[in-house]
Tab-separated table of C-alpha atoms in Angstrom:
chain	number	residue	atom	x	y	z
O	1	UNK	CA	173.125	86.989	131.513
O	2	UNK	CA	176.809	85.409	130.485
O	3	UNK	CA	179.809	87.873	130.773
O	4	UNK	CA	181.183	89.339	127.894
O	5	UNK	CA	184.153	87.098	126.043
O	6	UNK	CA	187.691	87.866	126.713
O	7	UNK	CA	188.538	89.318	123.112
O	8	UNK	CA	192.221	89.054	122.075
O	9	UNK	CA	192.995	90.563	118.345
O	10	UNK	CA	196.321	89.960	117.063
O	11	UNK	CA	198.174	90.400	113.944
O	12	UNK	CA	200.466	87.492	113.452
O	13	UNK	CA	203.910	86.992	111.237
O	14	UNK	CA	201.346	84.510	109.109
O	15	UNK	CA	197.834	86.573	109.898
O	16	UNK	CA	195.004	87.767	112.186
O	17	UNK	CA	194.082	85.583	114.737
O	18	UNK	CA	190.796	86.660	116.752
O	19	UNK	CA	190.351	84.809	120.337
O	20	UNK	CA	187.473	84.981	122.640
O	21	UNK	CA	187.721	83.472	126.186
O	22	UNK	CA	184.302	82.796	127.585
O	23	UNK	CA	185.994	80.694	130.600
O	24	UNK	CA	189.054	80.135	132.355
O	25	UNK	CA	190.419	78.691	135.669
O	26	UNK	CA	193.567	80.536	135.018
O	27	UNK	CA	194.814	83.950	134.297
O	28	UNK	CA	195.123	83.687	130.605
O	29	UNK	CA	198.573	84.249	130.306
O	30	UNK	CA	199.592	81.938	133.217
O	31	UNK	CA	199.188	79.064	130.531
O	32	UNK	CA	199.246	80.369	127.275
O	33	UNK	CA	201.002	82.543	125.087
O	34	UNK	CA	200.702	83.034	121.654
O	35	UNK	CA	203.488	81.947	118.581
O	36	UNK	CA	203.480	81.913	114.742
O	37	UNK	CA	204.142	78.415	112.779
O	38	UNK	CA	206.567	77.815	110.106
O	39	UNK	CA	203.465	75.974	108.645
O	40	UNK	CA	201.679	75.926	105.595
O	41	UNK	CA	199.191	74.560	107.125
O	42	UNK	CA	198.403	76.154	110.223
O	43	UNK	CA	199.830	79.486	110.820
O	44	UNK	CA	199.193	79.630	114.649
O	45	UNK	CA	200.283	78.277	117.809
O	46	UNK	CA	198.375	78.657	120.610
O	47	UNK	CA	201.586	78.089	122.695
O	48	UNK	CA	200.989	76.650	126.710
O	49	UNK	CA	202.951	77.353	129.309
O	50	UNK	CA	202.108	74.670	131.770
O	51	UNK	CA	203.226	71.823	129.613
O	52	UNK	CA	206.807	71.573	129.908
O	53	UNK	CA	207.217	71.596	126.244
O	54	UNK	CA	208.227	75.149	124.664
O	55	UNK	CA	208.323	77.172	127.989
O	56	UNK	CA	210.032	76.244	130.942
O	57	UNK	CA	207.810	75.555	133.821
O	58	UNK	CA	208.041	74.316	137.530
O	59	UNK	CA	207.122	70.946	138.278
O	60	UNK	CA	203.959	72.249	140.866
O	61	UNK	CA	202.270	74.182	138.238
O	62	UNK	CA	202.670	71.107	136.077
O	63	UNK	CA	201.498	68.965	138.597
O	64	UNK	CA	198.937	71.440	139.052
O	65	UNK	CA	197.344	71.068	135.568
O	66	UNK	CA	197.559	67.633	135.364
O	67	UNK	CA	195.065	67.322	139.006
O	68	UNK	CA	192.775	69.657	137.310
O	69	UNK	CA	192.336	67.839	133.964
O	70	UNK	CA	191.853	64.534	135.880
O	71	UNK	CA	189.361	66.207	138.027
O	72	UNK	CA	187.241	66.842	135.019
O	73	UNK	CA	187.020	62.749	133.853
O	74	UNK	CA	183.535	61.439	134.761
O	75	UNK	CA	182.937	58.510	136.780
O	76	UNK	CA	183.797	56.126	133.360
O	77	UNK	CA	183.105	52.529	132.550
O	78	UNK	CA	185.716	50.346	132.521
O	79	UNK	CA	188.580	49.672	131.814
O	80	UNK	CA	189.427	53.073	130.695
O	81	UNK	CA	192.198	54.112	128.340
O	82	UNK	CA	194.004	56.929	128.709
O	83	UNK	CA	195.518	58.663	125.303
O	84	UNK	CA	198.093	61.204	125.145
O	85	UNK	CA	198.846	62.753	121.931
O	86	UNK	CA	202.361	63.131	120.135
O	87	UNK	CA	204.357	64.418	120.471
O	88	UNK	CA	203.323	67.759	122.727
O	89	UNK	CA	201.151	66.301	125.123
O	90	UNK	CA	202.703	63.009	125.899
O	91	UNK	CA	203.878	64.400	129.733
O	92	UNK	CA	200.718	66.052	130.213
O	93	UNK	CA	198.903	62.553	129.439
O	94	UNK	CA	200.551	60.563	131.667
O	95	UNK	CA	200.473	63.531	134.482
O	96	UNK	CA	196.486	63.339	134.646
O	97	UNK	CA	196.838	59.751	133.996
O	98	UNK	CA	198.958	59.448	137.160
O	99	UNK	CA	196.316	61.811	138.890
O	100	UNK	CA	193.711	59.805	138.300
O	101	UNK	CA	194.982	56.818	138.970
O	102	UNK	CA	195.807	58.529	142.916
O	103	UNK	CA	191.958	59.665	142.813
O	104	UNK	CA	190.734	56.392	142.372
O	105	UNK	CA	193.018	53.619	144.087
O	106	UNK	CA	191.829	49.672	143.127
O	107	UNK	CA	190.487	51.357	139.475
O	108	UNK	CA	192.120	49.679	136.755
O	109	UNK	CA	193.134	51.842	133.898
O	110	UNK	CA	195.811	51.827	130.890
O	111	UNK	CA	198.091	54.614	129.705
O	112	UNK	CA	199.469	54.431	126.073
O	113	UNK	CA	200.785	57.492	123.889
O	114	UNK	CA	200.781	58.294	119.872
O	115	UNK	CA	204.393	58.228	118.274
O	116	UNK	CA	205.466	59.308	115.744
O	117	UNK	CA	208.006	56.326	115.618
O	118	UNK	CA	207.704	52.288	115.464
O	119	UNK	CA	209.094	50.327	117.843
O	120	UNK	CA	209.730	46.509	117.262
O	121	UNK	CA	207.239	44.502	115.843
O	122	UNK	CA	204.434	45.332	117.805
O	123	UNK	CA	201.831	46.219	114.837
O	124	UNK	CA	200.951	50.017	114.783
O	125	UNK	CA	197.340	51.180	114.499
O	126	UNK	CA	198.041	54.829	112.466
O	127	UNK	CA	195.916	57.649	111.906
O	128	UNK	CA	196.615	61.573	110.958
O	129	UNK	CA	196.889	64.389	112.476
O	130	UNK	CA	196.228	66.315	109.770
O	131	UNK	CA	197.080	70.124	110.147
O	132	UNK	CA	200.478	69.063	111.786
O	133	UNK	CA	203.683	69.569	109.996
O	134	UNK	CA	203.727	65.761	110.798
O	135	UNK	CA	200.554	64.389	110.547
O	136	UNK	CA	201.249	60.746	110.451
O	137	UNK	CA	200.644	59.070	114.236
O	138	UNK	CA	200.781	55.712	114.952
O	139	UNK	CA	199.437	53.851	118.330
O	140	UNK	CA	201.147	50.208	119.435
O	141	UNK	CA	198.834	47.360	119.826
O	142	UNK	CA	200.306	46.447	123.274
O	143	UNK	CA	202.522	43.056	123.293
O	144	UNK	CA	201.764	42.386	126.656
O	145	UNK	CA	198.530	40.274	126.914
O	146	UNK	CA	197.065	41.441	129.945
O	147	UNK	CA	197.505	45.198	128.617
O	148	UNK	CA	196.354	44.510	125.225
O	149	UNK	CA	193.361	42.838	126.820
O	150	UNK	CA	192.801	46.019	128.569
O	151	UNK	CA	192.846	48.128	125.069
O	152	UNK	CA	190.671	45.503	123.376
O	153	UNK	CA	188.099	45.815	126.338
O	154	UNK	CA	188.336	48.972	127.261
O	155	UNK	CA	184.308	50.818	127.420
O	156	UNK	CA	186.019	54.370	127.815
O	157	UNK	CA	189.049	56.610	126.231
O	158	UNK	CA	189.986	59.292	127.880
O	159	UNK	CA	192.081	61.490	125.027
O	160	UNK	CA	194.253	63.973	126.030
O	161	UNK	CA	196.211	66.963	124.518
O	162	UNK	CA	197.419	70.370	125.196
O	163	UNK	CA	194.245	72.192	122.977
O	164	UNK	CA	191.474	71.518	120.866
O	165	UNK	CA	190.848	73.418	118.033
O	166	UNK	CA	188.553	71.154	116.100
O	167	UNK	CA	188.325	68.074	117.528
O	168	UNK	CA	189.420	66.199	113.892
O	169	UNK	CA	192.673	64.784	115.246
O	170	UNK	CA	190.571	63.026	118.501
O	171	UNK	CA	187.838	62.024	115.864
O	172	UNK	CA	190.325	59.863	113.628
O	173	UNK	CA	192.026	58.442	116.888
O	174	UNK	CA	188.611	57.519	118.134
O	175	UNK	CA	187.495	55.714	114.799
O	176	UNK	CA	190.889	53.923	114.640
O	177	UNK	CA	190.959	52.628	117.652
O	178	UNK	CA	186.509	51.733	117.473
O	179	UNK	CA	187.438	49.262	114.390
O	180	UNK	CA	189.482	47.365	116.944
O	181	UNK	CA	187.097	47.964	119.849
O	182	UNK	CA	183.533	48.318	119.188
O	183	UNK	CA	182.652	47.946	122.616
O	184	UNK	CA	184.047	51.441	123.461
O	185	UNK	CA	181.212	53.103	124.666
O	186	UNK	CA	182.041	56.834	126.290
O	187	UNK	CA	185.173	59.121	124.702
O	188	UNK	CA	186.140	62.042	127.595
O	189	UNK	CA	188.409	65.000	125.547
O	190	UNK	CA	190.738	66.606	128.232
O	191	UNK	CA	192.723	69.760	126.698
O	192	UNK	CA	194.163	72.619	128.508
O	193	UNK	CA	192.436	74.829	126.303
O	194	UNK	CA	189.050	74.404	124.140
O	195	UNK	CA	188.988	76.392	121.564
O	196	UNK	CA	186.285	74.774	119.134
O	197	UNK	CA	183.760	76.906	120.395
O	198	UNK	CA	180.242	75.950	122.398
O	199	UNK	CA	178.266	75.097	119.181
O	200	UNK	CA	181.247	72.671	118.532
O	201	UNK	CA	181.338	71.470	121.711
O	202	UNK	CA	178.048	70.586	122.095
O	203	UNK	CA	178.014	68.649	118.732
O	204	UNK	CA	180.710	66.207	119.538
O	205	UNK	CA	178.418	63.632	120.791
O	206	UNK	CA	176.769	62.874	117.405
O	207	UNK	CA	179.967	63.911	114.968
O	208	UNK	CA	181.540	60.961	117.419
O	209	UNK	CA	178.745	58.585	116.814
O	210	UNK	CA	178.857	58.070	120.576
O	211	UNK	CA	178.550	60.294	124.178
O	212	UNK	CA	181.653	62.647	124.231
O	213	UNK	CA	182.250	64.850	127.446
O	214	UNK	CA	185.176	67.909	127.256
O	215	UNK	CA	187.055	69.225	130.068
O	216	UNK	CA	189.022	72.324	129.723
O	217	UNK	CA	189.898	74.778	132.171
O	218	UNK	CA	190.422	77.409	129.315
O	219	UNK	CA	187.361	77.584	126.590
O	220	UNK	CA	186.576	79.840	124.476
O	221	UNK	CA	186.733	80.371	119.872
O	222	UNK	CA	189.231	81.766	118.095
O	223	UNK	CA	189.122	83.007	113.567
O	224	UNK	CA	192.146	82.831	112.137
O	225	UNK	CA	192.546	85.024	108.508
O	226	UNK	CA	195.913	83.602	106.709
O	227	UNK	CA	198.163	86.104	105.092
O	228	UNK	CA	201.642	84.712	103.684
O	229	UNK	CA	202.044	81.198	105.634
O	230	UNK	CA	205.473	80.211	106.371
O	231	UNK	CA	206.862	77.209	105.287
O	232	UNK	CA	209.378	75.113	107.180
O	233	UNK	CA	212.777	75.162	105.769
O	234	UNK	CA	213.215	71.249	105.717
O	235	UNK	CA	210.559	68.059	106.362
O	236	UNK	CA	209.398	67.539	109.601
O	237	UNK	CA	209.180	63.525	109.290
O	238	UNK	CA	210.949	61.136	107.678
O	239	UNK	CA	208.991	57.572	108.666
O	240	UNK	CA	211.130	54.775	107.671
O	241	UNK	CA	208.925	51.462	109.063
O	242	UNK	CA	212.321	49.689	109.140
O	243	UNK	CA	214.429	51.438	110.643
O	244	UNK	CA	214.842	51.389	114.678
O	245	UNK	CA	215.455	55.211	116.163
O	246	UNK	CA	216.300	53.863	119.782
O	247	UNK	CA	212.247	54.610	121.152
O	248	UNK	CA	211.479	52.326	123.571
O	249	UNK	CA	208.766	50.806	124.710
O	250	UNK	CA	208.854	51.072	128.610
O	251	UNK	CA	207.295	54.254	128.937
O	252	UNK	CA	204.376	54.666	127.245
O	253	UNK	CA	204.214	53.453	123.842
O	254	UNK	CA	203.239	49.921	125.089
O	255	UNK	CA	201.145	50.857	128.059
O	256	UNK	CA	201.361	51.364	131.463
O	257	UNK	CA	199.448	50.460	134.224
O	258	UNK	CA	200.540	52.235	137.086
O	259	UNK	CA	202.636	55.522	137.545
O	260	UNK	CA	206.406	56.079	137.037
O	261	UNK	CA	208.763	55.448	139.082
O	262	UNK	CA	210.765	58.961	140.239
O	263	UNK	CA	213.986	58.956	140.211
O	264	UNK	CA	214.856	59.457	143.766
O	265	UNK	CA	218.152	58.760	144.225
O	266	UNK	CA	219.541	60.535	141.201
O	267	UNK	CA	217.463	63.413	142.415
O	268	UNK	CA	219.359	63.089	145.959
O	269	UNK	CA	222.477	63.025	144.510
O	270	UNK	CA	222.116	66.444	141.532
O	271	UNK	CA	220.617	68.123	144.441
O	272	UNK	CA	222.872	67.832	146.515
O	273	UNK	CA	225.713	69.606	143.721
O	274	UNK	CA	223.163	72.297	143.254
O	275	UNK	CA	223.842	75.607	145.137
O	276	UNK	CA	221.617	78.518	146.638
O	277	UNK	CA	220.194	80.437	144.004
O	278	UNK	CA	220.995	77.999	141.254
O	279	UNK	CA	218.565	77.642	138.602
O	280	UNK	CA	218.238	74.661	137.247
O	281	UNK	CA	216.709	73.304	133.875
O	282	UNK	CA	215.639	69.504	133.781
O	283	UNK	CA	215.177	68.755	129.470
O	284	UNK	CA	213.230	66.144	128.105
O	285	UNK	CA	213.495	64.697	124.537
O	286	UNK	CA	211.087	64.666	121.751
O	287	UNK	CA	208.564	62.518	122.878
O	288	UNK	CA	210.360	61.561	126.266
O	289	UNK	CA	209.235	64.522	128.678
O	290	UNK	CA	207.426	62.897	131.514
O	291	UNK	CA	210.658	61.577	133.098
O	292	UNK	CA	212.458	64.633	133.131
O	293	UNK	CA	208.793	66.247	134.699
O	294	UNK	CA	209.560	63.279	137.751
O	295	UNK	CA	213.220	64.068	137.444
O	296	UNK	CA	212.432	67.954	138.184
O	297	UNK	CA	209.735	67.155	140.827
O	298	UNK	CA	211.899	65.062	143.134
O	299	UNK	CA	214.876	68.203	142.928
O	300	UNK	CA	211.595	70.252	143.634
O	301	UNK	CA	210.818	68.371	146.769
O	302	UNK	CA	214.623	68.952	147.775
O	303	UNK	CA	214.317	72.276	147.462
O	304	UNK	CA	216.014	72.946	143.791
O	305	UNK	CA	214.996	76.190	141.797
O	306	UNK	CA	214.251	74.063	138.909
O	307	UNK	CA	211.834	74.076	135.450
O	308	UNK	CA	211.453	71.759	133.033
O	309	UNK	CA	211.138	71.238	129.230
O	310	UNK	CA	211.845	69.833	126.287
O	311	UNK	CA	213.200	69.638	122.786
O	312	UNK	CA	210.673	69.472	119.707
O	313	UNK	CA	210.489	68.919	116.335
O	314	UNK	CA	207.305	71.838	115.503
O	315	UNK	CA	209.074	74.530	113.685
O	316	UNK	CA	207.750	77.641	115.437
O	317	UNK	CA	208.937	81.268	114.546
O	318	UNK	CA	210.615	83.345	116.776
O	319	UNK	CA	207.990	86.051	117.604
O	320	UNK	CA	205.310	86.735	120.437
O	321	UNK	CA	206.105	83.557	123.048
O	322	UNK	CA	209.094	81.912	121.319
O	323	UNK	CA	212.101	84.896	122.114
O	324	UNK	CA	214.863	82.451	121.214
O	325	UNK	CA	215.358	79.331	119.467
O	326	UNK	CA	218.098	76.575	118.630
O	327	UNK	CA	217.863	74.443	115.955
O	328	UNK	CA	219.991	71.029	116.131
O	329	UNK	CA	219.746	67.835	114.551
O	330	UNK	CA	217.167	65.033	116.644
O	331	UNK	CA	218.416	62.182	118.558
O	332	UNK	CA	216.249	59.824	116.910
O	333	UNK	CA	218.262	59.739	113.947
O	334	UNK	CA	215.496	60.657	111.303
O	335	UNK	CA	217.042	63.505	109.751
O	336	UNK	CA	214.689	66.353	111.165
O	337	UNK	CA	214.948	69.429	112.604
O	338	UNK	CA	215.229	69.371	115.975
O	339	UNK	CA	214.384	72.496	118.313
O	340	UNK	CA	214.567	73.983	121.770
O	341	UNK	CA	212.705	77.553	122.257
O	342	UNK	CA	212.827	80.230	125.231
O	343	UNK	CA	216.713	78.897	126.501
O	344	UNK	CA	219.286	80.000	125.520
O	345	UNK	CA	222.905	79.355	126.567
O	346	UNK	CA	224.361	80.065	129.595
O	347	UNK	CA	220.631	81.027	131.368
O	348	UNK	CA	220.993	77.943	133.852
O	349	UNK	CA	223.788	77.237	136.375
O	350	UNK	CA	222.751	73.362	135.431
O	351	UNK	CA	220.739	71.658	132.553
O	352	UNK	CA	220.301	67.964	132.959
O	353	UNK	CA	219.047	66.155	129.696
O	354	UNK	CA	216.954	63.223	129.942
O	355	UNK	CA	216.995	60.610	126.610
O	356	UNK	CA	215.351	57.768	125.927
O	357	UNK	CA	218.022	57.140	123.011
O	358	UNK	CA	221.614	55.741	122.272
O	359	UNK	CA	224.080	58.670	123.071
O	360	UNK	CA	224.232	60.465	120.016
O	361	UNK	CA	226.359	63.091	118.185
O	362	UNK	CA	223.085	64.978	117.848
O	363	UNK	CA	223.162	64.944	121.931
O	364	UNK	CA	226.405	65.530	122.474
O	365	UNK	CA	226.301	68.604	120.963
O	366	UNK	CA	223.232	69.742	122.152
O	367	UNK	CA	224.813	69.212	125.779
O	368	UNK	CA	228.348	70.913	124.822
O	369	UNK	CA	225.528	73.749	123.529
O	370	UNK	CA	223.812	74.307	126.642
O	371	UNK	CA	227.151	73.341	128.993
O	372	UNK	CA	224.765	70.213	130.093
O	373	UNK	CA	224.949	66.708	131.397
O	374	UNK	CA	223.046	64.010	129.759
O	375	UNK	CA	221.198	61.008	131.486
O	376	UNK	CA	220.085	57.682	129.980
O	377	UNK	CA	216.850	55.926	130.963
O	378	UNK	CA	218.132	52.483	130.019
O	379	UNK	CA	215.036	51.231	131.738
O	380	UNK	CA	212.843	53.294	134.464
O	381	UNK	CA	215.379	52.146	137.513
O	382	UNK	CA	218.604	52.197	134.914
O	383	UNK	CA	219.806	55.462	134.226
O	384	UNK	CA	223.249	56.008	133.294
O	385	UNK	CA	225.100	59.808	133.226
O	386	UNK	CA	226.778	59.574	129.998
């Protein structure tokens, strides 16, 4: 006989949400807490607390989640293609991309991530995200011929984000990238959290058109009833296909074949400015968190009291999980909302910023905000301290 669900009831800012958890590998509220959107469209968050994004988290329980969610890919065809999702689950992606390349040494496997920004003139493959307050995604088609070789021949996708809910966003990813590769045979779905429920689940296969496995630690089905949505004071994306907002290509965006790179010797050298019983908070970018998550494991490894997160653009009220947020403009240049949740000044001895971008204003006074020094990955081995 199967246990009872895990019932959670609550009354939201923007409505009722009901949850049951049927199973988990983790205490519930080890990864998860739950937030209210500024969203027409989607009044919830179901907000995680393992992905370095809007929580601050330790490197090991990152590194943690990412072994788990590679331990739940199948033995795949290949080449496989790994998928992370902007702009939330772009660290997470290439954590259990790094994990399973470690699991399987002389395996040969590709890591790309969604943007939500062009870079160059590599053409863009886009598809929509579509309850997102910015639903349009784009993929690269990789310039590199060996790597776009591996997209174009790849039998297997592993897609990965922080939740599924109901499996549309993975769906139009999966038919985009089929019209360019027909010969993908098997799509894997790794989330932290399932939340489509079992009769969902088990219908992905023929929705898909093709077999689809899911591996989540945390499963389960949540009803949400609306009451008065909130809408985000300004637009959340601005796409101009000309214009160049400073993403680059070298991590991600045009594939990868191997892991990162930590930065060792920058690690070394904060570490050793860092003082018993500082805490420490290492800050990614937008969509350029998985440095900082290498940054803050090697002042782990030295011994650093030290969590990492990131900025966002998702306009999240401040109620249940979110206790504090700042609101500044983004370092991409778009002209969005830019936002930083759970820190608040003064709460670390030392914040280190890590940006893929030009040193901007919009930086600068983010770091003057949160008394914090900013580095910039030039290139993986090139970072400067502005």
């Amino acid at each position: 006989m199967m246990p009872a669900p895990q019932r959670h009831r609550l009354s939201l800012p923007t409505g009722e949400l009901e949850l049951d958890i049927h199973d988990s590998a983790f205490a519930l509220d080890d990864v998860m807490g739950f937030a209210a959107r500024a969203n027409a469209k989607r009044g919830f968050l179901f907000l995680s607390k393992v992905l370095g994004k809007h929580w601050p988290v330790t490197p090991s329980m990152m590194r943690t989640v990412h072994q788990s969610l590679a331990d739940t890919v199948p033995e795949l065809p290949g080449p496989v293609v790994f998928i992370a999702m902007a702009e939330t689950a772009i660290g997470l992606g290439q954590g259990v991309f790094e994990a399973w390349l470690a699991a399987h040494p002389g395996r040969e496997g590709l890591f790309l991530h969604t943007s939500r920004y062009r870079v160059g003139e590599a053409p863009i493959i886009e598809f929509e995200e579509a309850h997102s307050h910015a639903p349009r995604q784009f993929l690269h088609m990789p310039p590199d011929a060996h790597t776009r070789e591996l997209l174009l021949g790849a039998k297997a996708l592993v897609l990965v984000d922080d939740e599924a809910s109901t499996g549309n966003t993975f769906l139009n990813l999966t038919d985009a990238c089929r019209k360019l590769n027909p010969g993908i045979a098997h799509v894997h779905l790794a989330t932290i959290t399932n939340f489509m429920g079992e009769a969902a689940t088990q219908a992905l296969s023929a929705r898909f058109g093709l077999p689809v496995t899911m591996g989540a630690p945390v499963s389960g089905e949540y009803r949400f009833t609306p009451g008065q949505l909130a809408s985000a004071s300004a637009p959340a994306q601005l796409f101009d296909p000309s214009a160049d907002r400073g993403a680059s290509g070298d991590f991600g965006r045009y594939g990868l074949h191997r892991a990162l790179t930590a930065p060792a010797a920058l690690a070394a050298r904060l570490a050793a400015e860092v003082q018993p019983g500082d805490k420490v908070l290492v800050l990614g970018t937008g969509e350029f968190m998985h440095p900082s998550y290498l940054l803050g494991a090697a002042l782990e490894r030295l011994g650093v009291d030290v969590v990492v997160q990131s900025t966002t653009r998702s306009p999240i009220l401040t109620w249940g999980a979110v206790g504090a947020a700042l609101t500044f403009p983004d370092n991409y240049g778009e002209g969005v909302a830019n936002f930083l949740y759970n820190v608040t000044p003064g709460q670390y001895r030392h914040v280190f910023i890590c940006h893929e971008t030009a040193p901007t204003e919009a930086l600068r006074g983010l770091a003057d905000t949160l008394s914090a020094r900013l580095f910039h990955f030039k290139t993986e081995t090139h970072i400067e301290e502005v």
